[in-house]
Short mmCIF file of C-alpha atoms in Angstrom, two decimals:
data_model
loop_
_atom_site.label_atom_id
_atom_site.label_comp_id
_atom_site.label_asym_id
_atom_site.label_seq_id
_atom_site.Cartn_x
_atom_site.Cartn_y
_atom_site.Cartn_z
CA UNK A 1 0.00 0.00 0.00
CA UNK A 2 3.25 2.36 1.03
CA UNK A 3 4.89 1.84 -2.08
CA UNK A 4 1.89 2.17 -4.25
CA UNK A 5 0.92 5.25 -2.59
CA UNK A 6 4.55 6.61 -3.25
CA UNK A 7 4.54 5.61 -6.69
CA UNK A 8 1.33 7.73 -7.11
CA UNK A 9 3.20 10.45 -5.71
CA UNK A 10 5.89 10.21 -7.74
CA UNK A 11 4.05 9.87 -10.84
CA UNK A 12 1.62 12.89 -10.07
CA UNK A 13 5.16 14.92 -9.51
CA UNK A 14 6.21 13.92 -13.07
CA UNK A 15 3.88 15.02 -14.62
CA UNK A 16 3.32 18.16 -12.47
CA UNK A 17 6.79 19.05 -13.67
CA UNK A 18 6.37 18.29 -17.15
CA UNK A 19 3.45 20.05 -17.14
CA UNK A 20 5.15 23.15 -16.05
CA UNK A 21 7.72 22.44 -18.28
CA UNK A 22 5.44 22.49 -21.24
CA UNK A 23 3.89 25.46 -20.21
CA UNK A 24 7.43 27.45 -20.25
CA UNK A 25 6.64 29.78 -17.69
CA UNK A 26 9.71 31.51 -16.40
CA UNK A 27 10.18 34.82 -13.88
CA UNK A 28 12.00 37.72 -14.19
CA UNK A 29 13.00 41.36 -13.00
CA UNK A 30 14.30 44.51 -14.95
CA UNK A 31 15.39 47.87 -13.32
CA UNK A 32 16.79 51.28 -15.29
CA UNK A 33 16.40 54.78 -15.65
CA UNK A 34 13.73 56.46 -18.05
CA UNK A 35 13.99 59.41 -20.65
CA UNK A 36 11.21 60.92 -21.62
CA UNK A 37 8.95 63.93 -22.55
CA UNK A 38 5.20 65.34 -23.90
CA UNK A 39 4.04 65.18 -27.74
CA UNK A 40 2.11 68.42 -27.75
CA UNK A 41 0.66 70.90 -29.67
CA UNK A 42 3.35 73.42 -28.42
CA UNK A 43 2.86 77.80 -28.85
CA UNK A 44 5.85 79.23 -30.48
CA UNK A 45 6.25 80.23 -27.13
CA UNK A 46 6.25 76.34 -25.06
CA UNK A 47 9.14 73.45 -25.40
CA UNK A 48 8.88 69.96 -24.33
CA UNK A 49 12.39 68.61 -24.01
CA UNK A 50 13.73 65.46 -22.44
CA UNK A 51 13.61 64.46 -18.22
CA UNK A 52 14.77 61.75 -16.88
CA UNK A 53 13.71 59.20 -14.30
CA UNK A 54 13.93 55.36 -13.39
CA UNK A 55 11.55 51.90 -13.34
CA UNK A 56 11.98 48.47 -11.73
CA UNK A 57 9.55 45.45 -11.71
CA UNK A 58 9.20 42.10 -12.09
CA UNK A 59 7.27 39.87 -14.63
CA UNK A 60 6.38 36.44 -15.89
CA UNK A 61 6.42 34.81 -18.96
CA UNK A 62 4.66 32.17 -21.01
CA UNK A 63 6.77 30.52 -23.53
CA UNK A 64 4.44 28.93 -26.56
CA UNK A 65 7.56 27.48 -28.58
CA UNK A 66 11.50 28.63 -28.44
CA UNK A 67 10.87 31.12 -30.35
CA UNK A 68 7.92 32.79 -29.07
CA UNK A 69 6.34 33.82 -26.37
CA UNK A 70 4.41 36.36 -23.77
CA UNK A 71 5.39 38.63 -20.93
CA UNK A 72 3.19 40.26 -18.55
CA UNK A 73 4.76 42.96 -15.98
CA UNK A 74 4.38 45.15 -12.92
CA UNK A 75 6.23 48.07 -12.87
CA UNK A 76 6.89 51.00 -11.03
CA UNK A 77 8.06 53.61 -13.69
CA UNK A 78 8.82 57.37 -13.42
CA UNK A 79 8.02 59.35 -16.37
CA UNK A 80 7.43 62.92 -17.22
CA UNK A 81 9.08 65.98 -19.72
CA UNK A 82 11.01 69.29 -18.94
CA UNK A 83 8.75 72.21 -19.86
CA UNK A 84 9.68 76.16 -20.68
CA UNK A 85 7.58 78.81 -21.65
CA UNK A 86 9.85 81.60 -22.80
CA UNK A 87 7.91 85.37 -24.36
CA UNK A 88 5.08 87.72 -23.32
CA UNK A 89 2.87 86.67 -20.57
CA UNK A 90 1.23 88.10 -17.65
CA UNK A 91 1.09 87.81 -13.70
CA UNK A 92 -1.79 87.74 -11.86
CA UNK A 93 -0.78 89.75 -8.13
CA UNK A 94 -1.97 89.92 -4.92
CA UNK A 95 -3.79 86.29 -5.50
CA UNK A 96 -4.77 85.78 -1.88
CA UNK A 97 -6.73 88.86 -1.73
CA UNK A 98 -9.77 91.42 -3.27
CA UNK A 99 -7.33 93.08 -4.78
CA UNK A 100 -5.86 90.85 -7.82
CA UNK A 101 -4.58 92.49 -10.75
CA UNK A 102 -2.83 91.70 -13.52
CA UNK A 103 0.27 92.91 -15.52
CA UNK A 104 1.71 91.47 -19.05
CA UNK A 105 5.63 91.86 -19.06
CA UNK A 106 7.78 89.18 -20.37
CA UNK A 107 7.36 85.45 -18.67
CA UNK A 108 10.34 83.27 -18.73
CA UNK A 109 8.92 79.57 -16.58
CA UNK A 110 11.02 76.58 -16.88
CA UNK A 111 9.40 73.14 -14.96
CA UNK A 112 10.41 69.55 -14.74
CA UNK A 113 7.55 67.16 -14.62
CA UNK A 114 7.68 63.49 -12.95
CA UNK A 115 5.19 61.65 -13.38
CA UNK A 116 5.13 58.41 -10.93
CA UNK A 117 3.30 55.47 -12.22
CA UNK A 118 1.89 51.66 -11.76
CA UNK A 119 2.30 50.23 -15.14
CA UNK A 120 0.80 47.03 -16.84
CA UNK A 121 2.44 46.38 -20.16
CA UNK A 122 1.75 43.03 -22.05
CA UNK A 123 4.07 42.00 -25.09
CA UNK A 124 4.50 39.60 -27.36
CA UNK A 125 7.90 38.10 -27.99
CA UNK A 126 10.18 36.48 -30.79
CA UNK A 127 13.38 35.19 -30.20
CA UNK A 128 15.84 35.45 -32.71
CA UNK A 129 19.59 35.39 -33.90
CA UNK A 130 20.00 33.39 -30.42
CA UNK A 131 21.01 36.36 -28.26
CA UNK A 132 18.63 38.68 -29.56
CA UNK A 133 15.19 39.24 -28.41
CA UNK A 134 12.67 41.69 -30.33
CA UNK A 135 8.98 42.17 -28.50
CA UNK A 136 5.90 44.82 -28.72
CA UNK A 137 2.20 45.46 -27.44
CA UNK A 138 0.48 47.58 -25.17
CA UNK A 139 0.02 49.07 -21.34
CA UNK A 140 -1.80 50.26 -19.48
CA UNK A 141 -0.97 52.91 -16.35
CA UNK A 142 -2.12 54.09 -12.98
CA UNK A 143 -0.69 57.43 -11.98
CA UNK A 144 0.63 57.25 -8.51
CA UNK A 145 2.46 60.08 -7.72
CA UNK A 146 2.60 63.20 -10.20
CA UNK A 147 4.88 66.14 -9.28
CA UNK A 148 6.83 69.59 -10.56
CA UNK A 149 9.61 71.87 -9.62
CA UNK A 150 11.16 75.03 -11.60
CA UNK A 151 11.09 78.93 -11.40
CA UNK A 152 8.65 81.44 -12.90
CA UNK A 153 10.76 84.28 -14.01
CA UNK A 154 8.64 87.71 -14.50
CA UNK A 155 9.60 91.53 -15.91
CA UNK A 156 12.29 92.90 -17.54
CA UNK A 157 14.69 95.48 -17.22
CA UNK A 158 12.69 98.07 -18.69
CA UNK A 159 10.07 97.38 -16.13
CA UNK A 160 12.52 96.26 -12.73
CA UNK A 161 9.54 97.56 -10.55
CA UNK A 162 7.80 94.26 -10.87
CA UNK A 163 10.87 92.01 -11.79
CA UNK A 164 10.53 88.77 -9.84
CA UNK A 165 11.54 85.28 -9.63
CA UNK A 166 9.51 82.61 -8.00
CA UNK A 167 10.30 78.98 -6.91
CA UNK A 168 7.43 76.49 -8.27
CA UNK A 169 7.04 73.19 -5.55
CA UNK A 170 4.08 71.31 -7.17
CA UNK A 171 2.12 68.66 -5.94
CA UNK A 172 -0.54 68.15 -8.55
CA UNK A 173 -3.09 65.94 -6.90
CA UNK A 174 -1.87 67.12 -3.14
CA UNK A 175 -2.29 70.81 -3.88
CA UNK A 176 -5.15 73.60 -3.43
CA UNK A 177 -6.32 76.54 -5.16
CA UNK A 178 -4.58 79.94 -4.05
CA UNK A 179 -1.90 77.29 -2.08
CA UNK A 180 1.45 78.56 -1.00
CA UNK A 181 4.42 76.38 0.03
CA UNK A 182 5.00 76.77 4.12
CA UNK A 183 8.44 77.61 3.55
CA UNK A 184 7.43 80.05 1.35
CA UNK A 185 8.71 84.15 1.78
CA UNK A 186 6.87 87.19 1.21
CA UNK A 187 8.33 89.29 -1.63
CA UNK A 188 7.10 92.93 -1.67
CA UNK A 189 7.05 94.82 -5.12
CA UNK A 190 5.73 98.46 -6.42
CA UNK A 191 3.59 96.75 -9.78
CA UNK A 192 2.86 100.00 -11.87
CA UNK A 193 2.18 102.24 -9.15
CA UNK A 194 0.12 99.27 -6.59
CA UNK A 195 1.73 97.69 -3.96
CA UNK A 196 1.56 93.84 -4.35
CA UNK A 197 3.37 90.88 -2.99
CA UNK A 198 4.52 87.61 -4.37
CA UNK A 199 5.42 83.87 -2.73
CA UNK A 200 8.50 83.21 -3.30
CA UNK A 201 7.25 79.17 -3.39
CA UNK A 202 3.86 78.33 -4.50
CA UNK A 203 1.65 75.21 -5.45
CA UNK A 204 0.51 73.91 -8.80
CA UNK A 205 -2.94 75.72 -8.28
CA UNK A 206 -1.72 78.81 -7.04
CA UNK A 207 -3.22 81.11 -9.26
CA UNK A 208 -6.52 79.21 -9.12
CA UNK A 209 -9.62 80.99 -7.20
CA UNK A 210 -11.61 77.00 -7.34
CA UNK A 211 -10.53 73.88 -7.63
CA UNK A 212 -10.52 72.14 -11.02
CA UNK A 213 -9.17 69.00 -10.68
CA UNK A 214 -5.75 67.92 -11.19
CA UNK A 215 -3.53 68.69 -14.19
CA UNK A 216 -2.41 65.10 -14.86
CA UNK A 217 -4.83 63.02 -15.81
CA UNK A 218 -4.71 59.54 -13.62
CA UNK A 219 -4.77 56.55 -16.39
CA UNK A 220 -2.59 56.56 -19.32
CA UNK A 221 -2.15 53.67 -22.09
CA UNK A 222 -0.50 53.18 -25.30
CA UNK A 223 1.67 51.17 -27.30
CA UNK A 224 5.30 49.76 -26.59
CA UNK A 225 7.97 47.56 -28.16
CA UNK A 226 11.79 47.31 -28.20
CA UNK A 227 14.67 44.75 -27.88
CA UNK A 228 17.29 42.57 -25.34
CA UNK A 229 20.19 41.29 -25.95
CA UNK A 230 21.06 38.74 -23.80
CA UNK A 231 24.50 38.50 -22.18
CA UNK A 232 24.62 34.96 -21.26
CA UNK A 233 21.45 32.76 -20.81
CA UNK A 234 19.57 34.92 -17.97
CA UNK A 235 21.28 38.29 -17.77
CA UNK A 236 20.03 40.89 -20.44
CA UNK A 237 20.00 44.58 -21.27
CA UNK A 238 17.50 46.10 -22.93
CA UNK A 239 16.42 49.21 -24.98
CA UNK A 240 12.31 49.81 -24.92
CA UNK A 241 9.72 52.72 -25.86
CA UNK A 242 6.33 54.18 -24.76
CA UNK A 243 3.68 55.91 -27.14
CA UNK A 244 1.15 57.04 -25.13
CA UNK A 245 -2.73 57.00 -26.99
CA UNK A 246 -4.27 59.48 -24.30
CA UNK A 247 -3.89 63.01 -23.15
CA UNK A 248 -2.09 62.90 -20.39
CA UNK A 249 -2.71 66.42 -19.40
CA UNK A 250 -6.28 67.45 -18.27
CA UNK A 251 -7.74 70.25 -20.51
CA UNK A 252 -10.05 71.74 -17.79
CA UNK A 253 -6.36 72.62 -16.11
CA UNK A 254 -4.08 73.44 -18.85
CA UNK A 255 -4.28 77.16 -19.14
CA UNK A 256 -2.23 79.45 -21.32
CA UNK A 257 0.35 81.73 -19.70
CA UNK A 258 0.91 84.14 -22.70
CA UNK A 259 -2.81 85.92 -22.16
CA UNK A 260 -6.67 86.11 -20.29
CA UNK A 261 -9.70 86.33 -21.72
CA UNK A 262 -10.83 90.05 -22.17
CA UNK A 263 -12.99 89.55 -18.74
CA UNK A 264 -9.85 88.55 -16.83
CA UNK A 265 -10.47 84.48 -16.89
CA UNK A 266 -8.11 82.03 -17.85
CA UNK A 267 -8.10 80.52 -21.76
CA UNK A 268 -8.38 76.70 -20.97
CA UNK A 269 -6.06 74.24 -23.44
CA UNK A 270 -7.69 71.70 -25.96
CA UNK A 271 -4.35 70.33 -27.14
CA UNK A 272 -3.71 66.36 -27.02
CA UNK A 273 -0.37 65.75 -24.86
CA UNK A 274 0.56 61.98 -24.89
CA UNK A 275 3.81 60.48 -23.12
CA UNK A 276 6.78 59.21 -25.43
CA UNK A 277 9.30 57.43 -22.99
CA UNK A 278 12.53 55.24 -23.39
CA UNK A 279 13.93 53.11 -20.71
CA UNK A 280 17.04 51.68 -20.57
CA UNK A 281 17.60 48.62 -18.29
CA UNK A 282 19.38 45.58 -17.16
CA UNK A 283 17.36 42.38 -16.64
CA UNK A 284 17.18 38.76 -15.55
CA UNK A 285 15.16 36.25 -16.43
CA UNK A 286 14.86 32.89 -14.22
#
């Protein structure tokens, strides 16, 4: 009875194992920085240019022959773009108060965006030329934790009564309308002829009088292939992009810094802005 019962065991284990064999599922991680930026519909004024982040995360794949196969993956990836805005534009001062007005002088406002997020992708692979691997699909993306930091230059010489330069600290689903940074100074300035003070560090919403939602939109998906080349049988390093198919940036946010509406209200975006990433990284597979 023992050794029947162990011979049952042993044959269930065989072909448990072949089983799993025949399914070719195998594990792996990847980690490595990002470089990315925003496809826009830029102003001659606006310029998306490259920032830089990083991504780890682990996935699993289903081999259907030795040459082909699937990958699913979790990974934590940090992606954004470096923005300026450089030519007229206005200031709004004296934000927390009745008495807002509003002056156009030359804007000069240079931001880097980082954009933290849970990504899904799912790709289809074919081996080839032994240590080469070639593979594309699609993802899908939660946004986790979306931030911003730069300067907003304002005036000219011609104008040094209301020449200014503030620090920009953005949180873009943590921060309020009219929100200043704690650390934040007081800097006092003569604007043609009114006295009016500016924060030296404010929030993404600062020039906001209600809130509106955030500017970064909190799902993003698109397409994304690339290769590996694999240094020995596990070890790899590999070269990958990111189109994005949504707007990324939320329209009912994105206002224009070069001018207002005649009765003093913002002029709202309609643009499409969709993520185009690279990442770079150095992987394993089990």
């Amino acid at each position: 009875m023992l050794r029947s019962s162990i011979l049952l065991i042993a044959l269930f284990t065989l072909i448990s194992a072949s089983t799993v064999k025949a399914q070719g599922l195998n594990f792996g991680i990847r980690a490595g920085l990002n470089y990315g930026t925003f496809l826009g519909n830029e102003t001659p004024e606006e310029d998306y240019n490259l920032a830089s982040g990083f991504h780890f995360g682990i996935n699993v794949g289903y081999e259907i022959n030795d040459l082909f196969f699937l990958r699913g993956e979790i990974l934590y990836t940090q992606q954004g773009t470096g923005y300026d805005y450089n030519g007229d534009g206005y200031y709004i001062f004296n934000v927390p108060t009745d008495n807002r007005f509003v002056i156009q002088d030359s804007t000069n406002l240079s931001l880097e965006i980082s954009n933290a997020y849970v990504s899904f992708p799912l790709t289809a692979h074919v081996s080839a030329l032994e240590k080469w691997e070639f593979h594309a699909g699609g993802y899908v993306s939660f946004l986790v934790s979306p931030i911003g930091a730069g300067t907003w230059r304002f005036g000219s010489r011609e104008n040094p009564d209301h020449l200014f330069e503030q620090g920009l600290n953005y949180s873009y689903r943590g921060d309020g309308p009219g929100e200043i940074n704690n650390f934040a100074n007081e800097i006092l300035l003569i604007a043609d002829g009114q006295n009016a003070s500016v924060p030296s560090l404010v929030g993404a919403y600062y020039l906001f009088q209600e809130d509106r939602g955030s500017l970064i939109n909190r799902i993003d998906y698109g397409l994304t292939g690339g290769v590996s080349y694999f240094l020995n049988r596990g070890l790899y390093v590999g070269l990958k992009g990111w189109y994005g198919l949504k707007d990324v940036t939320n329209n009912n946010v994105d206002y224009s810094y070069r001018r207002l509406n005649p009765d003093g209200s913002f002029i709202f975006s309609d643009d499409f802005d969709r993520n185009l990433n690279i990442d770079i990284s150095l992987g394993f597979k089990f």
